[in-house]
Amino acid sequence: MAIFVMQRRLHASDGKSVREKGRFIINAEGLVKHYGSIKAVDGISIKIRKGEVYSLLGPNGAGKTTTVEMLEGLRKPDHGRINVLGLDPFADADVLHRREGIIPQGFNFIEKITAKEAIGYYATLFGVKNRAKELLELTNLTDVADVNFMDLSGGQKQKVGLCLALSNDPEILFLDEPTVGLDPQARRNIQDVIRRLKSEKRTIILTTHYLEEAEELADRVAIINHGKIMAEGTPQEIIREYGDGMKLSVSAAPVLAKAFDGRKGMSARYDSGRVIVALESDAKISKAIRIIENSGQEWSNLKLNNETLEDVFLSLVGKKEKE
Amino acid sequence: MKLKNIRADFVVYARNFLRTRSSIFFALLFPVIFLLVFGAIFSGNQSKIPVYVQNLDNGSPLASSFMTAVNSSGVLSVVNVPQNVNIKDYISQNSISTALVIPQAFSEDIASHQKVNISFYYNPAQSTSQEAEQAIAFVVQDFNFRLDNATPLVLTSTNTVSSSGTQYIDYLVPGLIGLSILTSGVFSLTYLVNNYRKEKIFRQLSLTPLTRGEWLVSKFVWNLIIALISVFLMITVGDLVFGANVSFNLLILPIIFFGVFGFVSLGIIAGAISKSEETASVIGNIITFPMMFLSGTFFPVALMPVYLQEFARFLPLYYVIDGMNSVTLFSNMGSYVVDLAVTAAISIAFFMIALKVFSWRER
Ligand SMILES: Nc1ncnc2c1ncn2[C@@H]1O[C@H](COP(=O)(O)OP(=O)(O)OP(=O)(O)O)[C@@H](O)[C@H]1O
Ligand SMILES: [Mg+2]
């Protein structure tokens, strides 16, 4: 594992940073964005603190990328106000981009330029030290440092995006699906980098479809659907507020689920080889096990778990779909 | 504008370009192949040597029978020069290597058995001009013989000139230089702007401190270098293969500079206003096609009908090629200065428009 030391530049305002800790450095209110007749973002407000990892979750087309692109200053909102580090992202994009690192969704680069050359190019443009070696080691790209961008694998390309986003030692990082298409090990690798960036007090806005990733990395998450925020808070808050408690599951035939029909505070469904019973409260656990025992069905591999963010996500997004 | 940004972007663009073999082919080899093909097609059939004749004894049968004799020598073809011009100026302005002046008293003097002098202008350094001299001498001898006099009456007084006769190839080289500046500038930038937009490269660049102006300048510098290499290749090939008289005159450099600047900007405009790669190539073609054929690329503008010559005055490429011709063929500084000024003005206008219409951001 590479040793990675991010050099923090000394800013004139560093003395203030202690006081600013916990203050919102990204403040967006009432964002609305249309593409023709499509309303991609429909009144989203977001506040993000310095040093926070804030994750945007939501199904395809929910409006995550559009929201993030407005925060990055890549798109101008139709309505609403945004303030990032005290500036307007669209009007002051040039100033802000020096302090931000961005991996846009579908990151792409000039075909026949290598990762090493790309990092050097960015270093010159930003007027910072060329840390190609360090960044390539950090993302395990050293072996392919001299391969043209077009010849890299999808995951490797994504990592080049991370290297470029980090090349200017940014205070704020916008990572739109940074781990998409990566193998599990590479995803771990990126997640480790994000954790390290977090420990360096950088503010990170992370869009992802991997809910366990968000649950693990994010201080706060927002679940977005149809251009609106459905739920916001720490993963635990969201699970507590929107989840329906404890889950008990066993490997069994679908017919076992029928045994729970009409039982108070319990509901069962069958999903890929397992019967999953949602329990209103912990008090129902022993009752549920008794019902399973008394059903006369074959069962094995009993598991008891709290709902995950994924469960809540699916029920929140699914609920909206049914309305 | 920061020089270091321009340099960094230039290096990246140049690397990407040089790693694409087809782009090298189109930029450098294609114009040379064009030159070889058109040179071979058109330079072979120039069998008769043009002799510019100013007949000051207009209307006399004797003078016209002399001209007929010259024309029917089999080697020479007579081109008439207006009576009211100074022949020496005419020769240098039109780059003529072989000319004759028939004096006003031609038939009168012959009738009174006085000797007459026909002034012959030629460039001893040019082989065609030397051939013409021999042919003229033969025609004069034959003419004297037919006058049926014991002593020859018609004599030639020879004057040397330094201008070399223009051949088709001499027009073709600057014409194709102009063509390659036009097409490589317009087509490569139209494609690039569309491709970078579609592939989201502009979005990526907009996240860095690189400005659009710096990006534009770096594209311009690279295209200028390619154009200069291409010019060098074409002049060399034109000289070595076809004996073209186009020299490496430093005065063509400012014309090429502004030409590349203007056509690169034009390519960016075309790329910026087209929404897809298909429309981009259509717009690129609409811009380049009239210029390709009507600006003196494949044949001199003077050979076209008058209304097309007037139309050519509206085409930027006309001034680029005419400007080069003014120095390489005609040593006509007056027209060169005008052409250069027009080319510079058009280029700067295109650059300003390009900066206006070309954006890295999506709406
Ligand atoms: N450039 C565009 N032009 C037109 N419509 C767009 C454009 N970008 C996004 N949209 C539309 O806006 C809506 C929101 O898109 P957006 O990219 O913000 O979603 P997302 O949440 O990022 O989705 P995903 O998870 O698939 O990345 C979608 O309906 C999409 O079709
Ligand atoms: Mg997205």
XYZ file of C-alpha atoms and ligand atoms in Angstrom, chain A residues 58-66 68-69 104-106 176-177 207-209, ligand 2:
20
model
C -31.053 7.695 -6.024
C -32.165 5.606 -8.984
C -31.039 6.315 -12.547
C -32.330 9.616 -13.802
C -33.175 10.861 -10.311
C -31.297 14.109 -10.883
C -28.113 13.447 -8.886
C -25.658 14.354 -11.636
C -27.638 17.441 -12.579
C -23.920 17.952 -8.564
C -23.140 19.699 -11.865
C -17.686 14.073 -13.594
C -19.958 11.196 -14.468
C -18.591 9.402 -17.525
C -19.879 11.338 -9.354
C -19.928 7.543 -9.306
C -22.647 10.085 -5.782
C -22.953 6.339 -5.832
C -25.223 3.402 -6.544
Mg -25.614 10.544 -12.690
